[in-house]
CSV table of N, CA, C and O in Angstrom, one decimal:
chain,number,residue,atom,x,y,z
A,1,GLN,N,82.9,317.0,83.8
A,1,GLN,CA,82.1,316.8,82.0
A,1,GLN,C,80.7,316.9,82.8
A,1,GLN,O,79.8,317.5,82.2
A,2,VAL,N,80.7,315.8,84.2
A,2,VAL,CA,78.9,315.7,83.9
A,2,VAL,C,78.0,317.1,84.1
A,2,VAL,O,76.9,317.5,84.7
A,3,LEU,N,79.0,317.3,85.8
A,3,LEU,CA,78.6,318.8,86.4
A,3,LEU,C,78.2,320.0,84.9
A,3,LEU,O,77.6,320.6,85.3
A,4,ASN,N,79.1,319.9,83.3
A,4,ASN,CA,79.0,321.3,82.6
A,4,ASN,C,77.5,321.0,82.2
A,4,ASN,O,77.9,321.5,81.4
A,5,THR,N,77.0,319.5,82.1
A,5,THR,CA,76.0,319.2,81.2
A,5,THR,C,74.4,320.2,82.0
A,5,THR,O,73.8,319.4,81.9
A,6,ILE,N,74.6,320.1,83.4
A,6,ILE,CA,73.9,321.0,84.1
A,6,ILE,C,73.6,322.2,84.0
A,6,ILE,O,74.6,323.1,84.2
A,7,PRO,N,72.6,322.6,83.8
A,7,PRO,CA,72.4,323.9,83.3
A,7,PRO,C,72.7,325.4,84.5
A,7,PRO,O,72.8,326.2,84.7
A,8,GLU,N,72.0,325.0,85.9
A,8,GLU,CA,72.2,325.8,87.0
A,8,GLU,C,73.9,325.8,86.8
A,8,GLU,O,74.6,326.6,87.7
A,9,PHE,N,74.9,324.8,87.2
A,9,PHE,CA,75.9,324.5,87.4
A,9,PHE,C,76.4,326.1,86.4
A,9,PHE,O,77.5,326.3,86.6
A,10,VAL,N,75.9,325.2,85.2
A,10,VAL,CA,77.1,326.6,83.7
A,10,VAL,C,76.2,328.1,84.0
A,10,VAL,O,77.1,329.0,84.2
A,11,ASN,N,75.1,327.8,83.8
A,11,ASN,CA,75.2,329.3,84.1
A,11,ASN,C,75.7,330.2,85.9
A,11,ASN,O,76.4,331.5,85.7
A,12,CYS,N,75.9,329.5,86.8
A,12,CYS,CA,76.7,329.5,87.6
A,12,CYS,C,77.9,330.8,87.7
A,12,CYS,O,78.8,331.3,88.2
A,13,TYR,N,78.5,329.4,87.2
A,13,TYR,CA,79.5,329.3,87.4
A,13,TYR,C,80.9,330.1,85.9
A,13,TYR,O,81.6,330.3,85.9
A,14,SER,N,80.0,330.3,84.8
A,14,SER,CA,80.0,331.4,83.7
A,14,SER,C,80.3,331.9,84.2
A,14,SER,O,80.9,333.2,82.7
A,15,LYS,N,79.6,332.9,84.6
A,15,LYS,CA,80.3,334.0,85.0
A,15,LYS,C,81.1,335.0,85.7
A,15,LYS,O,82.2,334.5,86.3
A,16,ALA,N,81.6,335.8,84.7
A,16,ALA,CA,82.8,337.0,85.3
A,16,ALA,C,83.3,337.0,86.4
A,16,ALA,O,83.6,337.2,86.8
A,17,GLU,N,82.0,337.1,88.0
A,17,GLU,CA,81.8,337.3,89.0
A,17,GLU,C,83.5,336.8,89.5
A,17,GLU,O,83.6,336.9,91.3
A,18,TRP,N,82.9,335.2,88.8
A,18,TRP,CA,84.4,334.4,90.3
A,18,TRP,C,85.0,334.1,90.1
A,18,TRP,O,86.7,333.8,90.8
A,19,LEU,N,85.8,334.8,88.8
A,19,LEU,CA,87.4,334.9,88.3
A,19,LEU,C,87.6,336.7,88.7
A,19,LEU,O,89.1,336.8,88.6
A,20,ASP,N,86.7,337.3,88.9
A,20,ASP,CA,86.9,339.4,88.6
A,20,ASP,C,87.0,339.3,90.3
A,20,ASP,O,86.7,340.1,90.7
A,21,ARG,N,87.0,338.9,91.7
A,21,ARG,CA,87.2,339.3,92.7
A,21,ARG,C,89.2,339.1,93.5
A,21,ARG,O,89.9,338.6,93.1
A,22,GLY,N,89.0,340.8,93.6
A,22,GLY,CA,90.2,341.3,94.1
A,22,GLY,C,90.4,340.6,95.7
A,22,GLY,O,92.2,341.0,95.9
A,23,ASP,N,90.0,340.1,96.0
A,23,ASP,CA,90.2,340.3,97.3
A,23,ASP,C,90.5,338.8,97.5
A,23,ASP,O,90.6,337.7,98.8
A,24,LEU,N,90.7,337.8,96.4
A,24,LEU,CA,91.2,336.6,96.3
A,24,LEU,C,92.7,336.6,96.7
A,24,LEU,O,93.8,337.0,96.9
A,25,THR,N,93.0,336.0,98.1
A,25,THR,CA,94.5,335.3,98.2
A,25,THR,C,94.7,334.6,98.1
A,25,THR,O,96.3,334.6,98.1
A,26,ASP,N,94.2,333.0,98.2
A,26,ASP,CA,94.7,332.2,98.3
A,26,ASP,C,94.0,331.3,96.9
A,26,ASP,O,92.9,330.6,97.1
A,27,PRO,N,94.3,331.7,95.5
A,27,PRO,CA,93.9,330.8,94.9
A,27,PRO,C,93.0,329.1,94.9
A,27,PRO,O,91.9,328.7,93.9
A,28,ALA,N,94.3,329.0,95.0
A,28,ALA,CA,94.4,327.7,95.1
A,28,ALA,C,93.3,326.3,95.9
A,28,ALA,O,93.7,325.5,95.6
A,29,SER,N,92.9,327.7,96.9
A,29,SER,CA,92.5,327.1,98.5
A,29,SER,C,90.5,327.7,97.8
A,29,SER,O,89.9,327.5,98.5
A,30,ASP,N,90.4,327.8,96.4
A,30,ASP,CA,88.6,328.2,96.4
A,30,ASP,C,88.4,328.1,95.6
A,30,ASP,O,88.8,327.7,94.3
A,31,LEU,N,87.3,327.2,96.1
A,31,LEU,CA,86.6,326.0,95.1
A,31,LEU,C,86.1,326.9,93.6
A,31,LEU,O,86.1,326.6,93.1
A,32,THR,N,85.2,327.7,94.7
A,32,THR,CA,84.3,328.2,93.6
A,32,THR,C,84.9,329.1,92.4
A,32,THR,O,84.5,328.7,91.3
A,33,LEU,N,86.3,329.5,93.4
A,33,LEU,CA,87.3,330.6,90.9
A,33,LEU,C,87.7,328.8,90.4
A,33,LEU,O,88.0,328.6,89.7
A,34,GLN,N,88.2,328.0,90.8
A,34,GLN,CA,88.8,326.9,90.6
A,34,GLN,C,87.8,326.2,89.8
A,34,GLN,O,87.8,325.4,87.8
A,35,LEU,N,86.5,326.2,90.2
A,35,LEU,CA,85.1,325.7,89.1
A,35,LEU,C,84.7,326.5,88.3
A,35,LEU,O,84.3,326.2,87.1
A,36,ALA,N,85.0,327.5,88.2
A,36,ALA,CA,84.6,328.5,87.2
A,36,ALA,C,85.6,328.7,86.6
A,36,ALA,O,85.3,328.6,85.5
A,37,LYS,N,86.7,328.5,86.7
A,37,LYS,CA,88.1,327.9,85.6
A,37,LYS,C,87.7,326.7,84.8
A,37,LYS,O,87.8,326.9,83.5
A,38,LEU,N,87.0,326.0,85.1
A,38,LEU,CA,86.7,324.6,84.7
A,38,LEU,C,85.7,324.8,84.2
A,38,LEU,O,86.1,324.6,82.3
A,39,CYS,N,84.9,325.7,84.4
A,39,CYS,CA,83.7,325.4,83.5
A,39,CYS,C,83.6,326.7,82.7
A,39,CYS,O,83.3,326.2,81.0
A,40,GLN,N,84.0,328.0,82.4
A,40,GLN,CA,84.7,328.9,81.3
A,40,GLN,C,85.5,328.0,80.5
A,40,GLN,O,85.8,328.6,79.3
A,41,GLY,N,86.2,326.8,81.0
A,41,GLY,CA,87.3,326.5,80.6
A,41,GLY,C,86.6,325.6,79.2
A,41,GLY,O,87.3,325.4,78.1
A,42,LEU,N,85.2,324.8,79.1
A,42,LEU,CA,84.8,323.6,78.7
A,42,LEU,C,84.6,324.8,78.1
A,42,LEU,O,83.6,323.9,77.0
A,43,ASN,N,83.9,326.0,78.4
A,43,ASN,CA,82.4,326.1,77.8
A,43,ASN,C,83.2,326.6,76.7
A,43,ASN,O,82.6,328.0,75.0
A,44,SER,N,84.7,327.0,76.8
A,44,SER,CA,85.3,328.8,75.7
A,44,SER,C,85.0,328.3,74.1
A,44,SER,O,85.3,328.8,72.9
A,45,GLY,N,85.2,326.4,74.4
A,45,GLY,CA,85.8,326.1,72.9
A,45,GLY,C,87.1,326.5,72.2
A,45,GLY,O,87.0,325.3,71.2
A,46,VAL,N,87.9,326.5,73.2
A,46,VAL,CA,89.1,326.9,72.6
A,46,VAL,C,89.8,325.9,72.2
A,46,VAL,O,90.7,325.0,72.4
A,47,TYR,N,89.9,324.6,73.1
A,47,TYR,CA,90.0,323.7,73.8
A,47,TYR,C,89.1,322.3,72.9
A,47,TYR,O,90.0,321.0,72.8
A,48,SER,N,88.4,322.7,72.3
A,48,SER,CA,87.3,321.6,71.5
A,48,SER,C,87.8,322.0,69.7
A,48,SER,O,86.0,321.6,69.1
A,49,ARG,N,88.2,322.0,69.3
A,49,ARG,CA,88.0,322.6,67.9
A,49,ARG,C,88.5,322.0,67.2
A,49,ARG,O,89.5,320.7,67.3
A,50,GLU,N,88.2,321.4,66.0
A,50,GLU,CA,88.2,320.5,65.0
A,50,GLU,C,89.1,320.9,63.7
A,50,GLU,O,89.4,322.0,63.3
A,51,GLY,N,89.5,319.3,63.2
A,51,GLY,CA,90.3,320.2,61.9
A,51,GLY,C,91.8,320.7,62.0
A,51,GLY,O,92.4,320.7,62.6
A,52,GLU,N,91.7,321.6,61.1
A,52,GLU,CA,93.0,322.6,60.9
A,52,GLU,C,93.3,323.5,62.1
A,52,GLU,O,93.9,324.4,62.4
A,53,GLU,N,92.3,323.7,62.8
A,53,GLU,CA,91.7,324.8,64.0
A,53,GLU,C,92.4,324.4,64.9
A,53,GLU,O,93.2,325.3,65.8
A,54,ALA,N,92.4,322.9,64.8
A,54,ALA,CA,93.1,321.9,66.5
A,54,ALA,C,94.5,322.1,66.8
A,54,ALA,O,95.4,322.2,65.1
A,55,VAL,N,95.4,322.8,67.7
A,55,VAL,CA,96.6,322.9,67.6
A,55,VAL,C,97.4,321.6,68.2
A,55,VAL,O,96.4,321.1,69.2
A,56,LEU,N,98.4,321.2,67.9
A,56,LEU,CA,98.6,319.6,67.9
A,56,LEU,C,99.6,319.8,69.0
A,56,LEU,O,100.7,320.3,68.4
A,57,ARG,N,99.9,318.5,70.0
A,57,ARG,CA,100.9,318.8,70.5
A,57,ARG,C,102.0,318.1,70.7
A,57,ARG,O,101.7,317.1,68.5
A,58,GLU,N,103.3,317.8,70.3
A,58,GLU,CA,104.8,317.2,69.2
A,58,GLU,C,104.2,315.5,68.9
A,58,GLU,O,104.1,314.8,68.1
A,59,GLU,N,103.8,314.8,70.2
A,59,GLU,CA,103.1,314.0,70.2
A,59,GLU,C,101.2,313.6,69.2
A,59,GLU,O,101.0,312.7,69.5
A,60,GLY,N,100.5,314.2,68.9
A,60,GLY,CA,100.0,314.1,68.0
A,60,GLY,C,98.5,314.9,68.9
A,60,GLY,O,97.0,314.3,68.0
A,61,SER,N,98.4,315.1,69.9
A,61,SER,CA,96.9,315.2,70.8
A,61,SER,C,96.9,317.0,71.0
A,61,SER,O,97.7,317.4,70.7
A,62,GLN,N,95.4,316.8,71.1
A,62,GLN,CA,95.3,318.5,71.0
A,62,GLN,C,95.3,318.3,72.9
A,62,GLN,O,95.2,318.2,73.8
A,63,PRO,N,95.5,320.1,73.0
A,63,PRO,CA,95.6,320.2,74.2
A,63,PRO,C,94.1,320.7,74.7
A,63,PRO,O,93.0,320.8,73.9
A,64,GLY,N,94.5,320.2,76.3
A,64,GLY,CA,93.1,319.7,76.9
A,64,GLY,C,92.9,320.9,78.1
A,64,GLY,O,93.5,321.4,78.5
A,65,VAL,N,91.7,321.1,78.8
A,65,VAL,CA,91.2,321.6,80.3
A,65,VAL,C,91.7,320.5,81.4
A,65,VAL,O,91.4,319.3,80.9
A,66,THR,N,92.6,320.7,82.0
A,66,THR,CA,93.6,320.1,82.7
A,66,THR,C,93.4,320.3,84.3
A,66,THR,O,94.0,321.4,84.6
A,67,PRO,N,91.8,319.8,84.8
A,67,PRO,CA,92.2,320.9,86.1
A,67,PRO,C,92.8,319.9,87.2
A,67,PRO,O,92.2,319.7,88.7
A,68,ILE,N,94.7,320.6,87.1
A,68,ILE,CA,95.5,320.1,88.6
A,68,ILE,C,94.4,320.2,89.9
A,68,ILE,O,94.2,320.0,91.1
A,69,MET,N,94.8,322.1,89.5
A,69,MET,CA,94.4,322.7,91.2
A,69,MET,C,93.0,322.5,92.0
A,69,MET,O,93.0,322.3,92.7
A,70,LEU,N,92.2,322.1,90.7
A,70,LEU,CA,91.0,321.6,91.1
A,70,LEU,C,90.6,320.0,92.1
A,70,LEU,O,90.8,319.8,93.3
A,71,ARG,N,91.6,319.2,90.9
A,71,ARG,CA,91.5,317.9,91.7
A,71,ARG,C,92.8,318.6,93.1
A,71,ARG,O,92.5,317.4,93.8
A,72,GLN,N,93.5,318.8,93.4
A,72,GLN,CA,94.0,318.8,94.8
A,72,GLN,C,93.5,319.6,95.8
A,72,GLN,O,93.5,319.0,97.0
A,73,LEU,N,92.8,320.1,95.2
A,73,LEU,CA,92.2,321.0,96.0
A,73,LEU,C,90.8,320.1,96.3
A,73,LEU,O,90.9,320.4,98.1
A,74,VAL,N,90.1,319.2,95.7
A,74,VAL,CA,89.3,318.1,96.0
A,74,VAL,C,90.0,317.5,97.2
A,74,VAL,O,89.1,317.2,98.2
A,75,GLY,N,91.1,317.3,97.3
A,75,GLY,CA,91.6,315.4,97.4
A,75,GLY,C,92.3,316.1,98.6
A,75,GLY,O,92.3,315.1,99.7
A,76,LYS,N,92.6,317.3,98.7
A,76,LYS,CA,93.4,318.1,100.2
A,76,LYS,C,92.4,317.6,101.6
A,76,LYS,O,90.8,318.1,101.8
A,77,GLY,N,92.7,316.9,102.6
A,77,GLY,CA,92.3,316.7,103.4
A,77,GLY,C,91.2,315.3,103.9
A,77,GLY,O,89.8,315.3,104.4
A,78,HIS,N,91.7,314.8,102.7
A,78,HIS,CA,90.4,313.1,102.4
A,78,HIS,C,91.3,312.6,101.9
A,78,HIS,O,92.2,312.6,100.5
A,79,ALA,N,91.9,311.2,102.7
A,79,ALA,CA,92.4,310.5,102.2
A,79,ALA,C,92.6,309.4,101.2
A,79,ALA,O,93.7,309.1,100.3
A,80,GLU,N,91.3,309.1,100.6
A,80,GLU,CA,90.6,308.8,99.4
A,80,GLU,C,91.2,309.0,98.2
A,80,GLU,O,92.1,308.9,97.1
A,81,PHE,N,90.3,310.8,98.3
A,81,PHE,CA,90.5,311.5,97.0
A,81,PHE,C,92.3,312.3,97.0
A,81,PHE,O,92.2,312.7,96.5
A,82,SER,N,93.1,312.0,98.2
A,82,SER,CA,94.4,312.8,97.3
A,82,SER,C,95.4,312.0,96.8
A,82,SER,O,96.3,312.7,96.6
A,83,SER,N,95.3,310.6,96.9
A,83,SER,CA,96.0,310.1,96.1
A,83,SER,C,96.1,309.3,94.2
A,83,SER,O,95.3,310.1,94.1
A,84,ASN,N,96.5,309.1,94.0
A,84,ASN,CA,97.0,308.8,92.8
A,84,ASN,C,96.3,307.3,92.2
A,84,ASN,O,96.3,307.1,91.1
A,85,ARG,N,95.5,306.7,93.8
A,85,ARG,CA,94.5,305.5,93.5
A,85,ARG,C,93.6,305.8,93.0
A,85,ARG,O,92.9,306.6,92.8
A,86,GLN,N,93.3,305.0,91.7
A,86,GLN,CA,91.8,304.5,91.3
A,86,GLN,C,90.9,305.3,92.8
A,86,GLN,O,90.0,305.2,93.8
A,87,GLN,N,89.8,305.7,92.4
A,87,GLN,CA,88.3,306.5,92.6
A,87,GLN,C,87.5,305.5,92.4
A,87,GLN,O,87.2,305.9,91.0
A,88,ASP,N,86.1,305.6,94.1
A,88,ASP,CA,85.0,306.0,93.4
A,88,ASP,C,84.2,306.7,92.1
A,88,ASP,O,84.4,307.8,93.0
A,89,SER,N,84.2,307.3,91.5
A,89,SER,CA,83.8,308.1,91.2
A,89,SER,C,82.3,308.8,91.3
A,89,SER,O,81.9,310.2,92.2
A,90,GLN,N,81.2,308.3,92.5
A,90,GLN,CA,80.3,308.2,92.9
A,90,GLN,C,80.3,309.0,94.1
A,90,GLN,O,79.6,309.6,94.5
A,91,GLU,N,80.9,308.4,94.4
A,91,GLU,CA,81.3,309.0,96.0
A,91,GLU,C,82.3,310.0,95.9
A,91,GLU,O,82.1,311.0,96.4
A,92,LEU,N,83.8,310.7,95.2
A,92,LEU,CA,84.6,311.7,94.5
A,92,LEU,C,82.4,312.6,94.6
A,92,LEU,O,83.2,313.7,94.9
A,93,PHE,N,82.3,311.9,93.0
A,93,PHE,CA,81.1,313.6,92.8
A,93,PHE,C,80.0,313.7,94.2
A,93,PHE,O,79.6,314.8,94.0
A,94,LEU,N,79.6,313.2,95.2
A,94,LEU,CA,78.8,313.2,95.7
A,94,LEU,C,79.7,314.7,97.1
A,94,LEU,O,79.3,315.2,97.8
A,95,TYR,N,80.9,314.1,97.3
A,95,TYR,CA,82.1,314.5,98.0
A,95,TYR,C,82.2,316.3,97.5
A,95,TYR,O,81.9,317.3,98.1
A,96,LEU,N,82.3,316.3,96.1
A,96,LEU,CA,81.7,317.6,95.6
A,96,LEU,C,81.1,318.0,95.8
A,96,LEU,O,81.1,319.3,95.9
A,97,LEU,N,79.7,317.7,95.3
A,97,LEU,CA,78.3,318.0,95.3
A,97,LEU,C,78.7,319.2,97.3
A,97,LEU,O,78.2,319.8,97.7
A,98,GLU,N,78.9,318.3,97.8
A,98,GLU,CA,78.9,318.6,99.4
A,98,GLU,C,80.3,319.6,100.2
A,98,GLU,O,80.3,320.9,100.6
A,99,LEU,N,81.4,320.4,98.9
A,99,LEU,CA,81.6,320.8,98.7
A,99,LEU,C,82.2,321.9,98.8
A,99,LEU,O,81.8,323.0,99.0
A,100,MET,N,80.7,321.6,97.4
A,100,MET,CA,80.3,322.9,97.0
A,100,MET,C,79.2,323.6,98.1
A,100,MET,O,78.5,325.0,97.7
A,101,GLU,N,78.7,322.5,98.4
A,101,GLU,CA,77.5,323.3,99.2
A,101,GLU,C,78.1,324.8,100.9
A,101,GLU,O,78.2,325.6,100.9
A,102,ARG,N,79.5,324.1,100.6
A,102,ARG,CA,80.0,324.1,102.3
A,102,ARG,C,81.2,326.1,101.7
A,102,ARG,O,80.9,326.7,102.4
A,103,ALA,N,81.3,325.6,100.2
A,103,ALA,CA,82.2,327.1,99.6
A,103,ALA,C,81.1,328.4,99.2
A,103,ALA,O,80.5,329.2,99.3
A,104,HIS,N,79.5,327.9,98.9
A,104,HIS,CA,79.1,328.5,98.4
A,104,HIS,C,78.3,329.0,100.5
A,104,HIS,O,77.8,330.0,100.3
A,105,LYS,N,78.1,328.4,100.9
A,105,LYS,CA,77.7,328.9,102.6
A,105,LYS,C,78.0,330.4,102.6
A,105,LYS,O,78.3,331.1,102.9
A,106,LYS,N,79.6,329.7,102.8
A,106,LYS,CA,80.7,330.7,102.9
A,106,LYS,C,80.3,332.0,102.5
A,106,LYS,O,80.2,333.3,102.8
A,107,SER,N,80.4,332.3,100.5
A,107,SER,CA,79.7,333.1,100.7
A,107,SER,C,78.2,333.4,100.0
A,107,SER,O,78.5,335.0,100.2
A,108,ASN,N,78.0,332.8,101.6
A,108,ASN,CA,76.7,333.7,100.7
A,108,ASN,C,75.7,333.3,99.8
A,108,ASN,O,75.1,334.6,99.2
A,109,SER,N,75.8,332.7,99.2
A,109,SER,CA,75.7,332.6,97.8
A,109,SER,C,75.0,330.8,97.3
A,109,SER,O,75.0,330.3,98.3
A,110,GLN,N,74.0,330.7,96.6
A,110,GLN,CA,73.0,329.0,96.7
A,110,GLN,C,74.2,328.4,95.5
A,110,GLN,O,74.3,328.5,94.9
A,111,ALA,N,74.5,327.3,96.3
A,111,ALA,CA,75.2,326.7,95.4
A,111,ALA,C,73.9,326.1,94.6
A,111,ALA,O,72.9,325.3,94.1
A,112,PRO,N,75.1,325.7,93.0
A,112,PRO,CA,73.7,325.3,91.4
A,112,PRO,C,73.7,323.7,91.7
A,112,PRO,O,73.4,323.4,90.7
A,113,ILE,N,73.5,324.0,92.8
A,113,ILE,CA,72.9,322.0,92.5
A,113,ILE,C,71.4,321.5,92.8
A,113,ILE,O,70.7,320.0,93.4
A,114,THR,N,70.2,322.7,93.2
A,114,THR,CA,69.6,322.8,93.4
A,114,THR,C,68.1,321.2,92.6
A,114,THR,O,67.9,320.9,93.0
A,115,CYS,N,68.8,321.5,91.7
A,115,CYS,CA,67.9,320.2,90.7
A,115,CYS,C,68.4,318.6,91.1
A,115,CYS,O,67.8,318.2,90.3
A,116,LEU,N,69.6,318.8,91.8
A,116,LEU,CA,70.0,317.6,91.9
A,116,LEU,C,68.9,317.0,93.4
A,116,LEU,O,69.5,316.1,93.6
A,117,GLN,N,68.7,318.2,94.0
A,117,GLN,CA,67.9,318.0,95.4
A,117,GLN,C,66.7,317.2,95.4
A,117,GLN,O,65.6,317.3,94.4
A,118,PHE,N,66.6,316.2,96.4
A,118,PHE,CA,65.4,315.7,96.2
A,118,PHE,C,64.9,315.6,97.7
A,118,PHE,O,64.8,315.2,98.5
A,119,MET,N,63.1,315.3,98.1
A,119,MET,CA,62.6,314.8,99.3
A,119,MET,C,62.2,313.1,98.9
A,119,MET,O,61.7,313.1,98.3
A,120,ALA,N,62.6,312.6,99.9
A,120,ALA,CA,61.7,311.2,100.2
A,120,ALA,C,61.1,311.3,101.1
A,120,ALA,O,60.9,311.8,102.3
A,121,GLU,N,59.9,309.7,100.8
A,121,GLU,CA,59.1,309.7,101.3
A,121,GLU,C,59.0,309.0,101.9
A,121,GLU,O,58.5,307.7,100.7
A,122,ASP,N,58.1,308.5,102.9
A,122,ASP,CA,58.1,307.4,102.8
A,122,ASP,C,56.3,307.0,103.8
A,122,ASP,O,56.5,307.6,104.5
A,123,ARG,N,55.4,305.9,103.0
A,123,ARG,CA,54.6,305.8,103.2
A,123,ARG,C,54.0,304.4,103.6
A,123,ARG,O,55.0,303.8,103.1
A,124,THR,N,53.1,304.3,104.1
A,124,THR,CA,52.2,302.8,104.8
A,124,THR,C,51.1,302.7,104.4
A,124,THR,O,50.1,303.6,105.1
A,125,GLU,N,50.4,302.3,103.5
A,125,GLU,CA,49.0,302.5,103.0
A,125,GLU,C,48.7,300.5,103.9
A,125,GLU,O,49.6,299.9,103.6
A,126,CYS,N,47.6,301.5,104.3
A,126,CYS,CA,46.8,300.0,104.9
A,126,CYS,C,45.9,299.5,103.4
A,126,CYS,O,45.4,300.4,103.2
A,127,THR,N,46.1,298.1,103.6
A,127,THR,CA,45.3,298.5,101.8
A,127,THR,C,44.2,296.8,102.2
A,127,THR,O,43.3,296.2,101.6
A,128,ALA,N,43.7,296.9,103.9
A,128,ALA,CA,42.3,296.1,104.6
A,128,ALA,C,41.1,297.1,104.4
A,128,ALA,O,41.3,297.9,104.6
């Protein structure tokens, strides 16, 4: 949900091109596809209807977006995030950003996280 508040992320992953790729052989291991599914699901409005429009489950809750394949993909090969134990959200967020950069380098496209990048500068100033 945090990523979905970043306009660059929404603009990138709401495009149909991420879902309409015919060369996709293993969708469960394609991070850009899984992020596009999540983004489009959150932005569609299908899972956030109010009142009588909401389709309730037997237990009375409204069905939502469950990014199980994305969670499995992010956790694959990482001891901390592949378990069902509680994880540190900052570590997960930074790891996800790193995975996004790698995935976009493979597809020769720019990752939609440039607005989160910054340069730090150390300065020493003489006051004498």
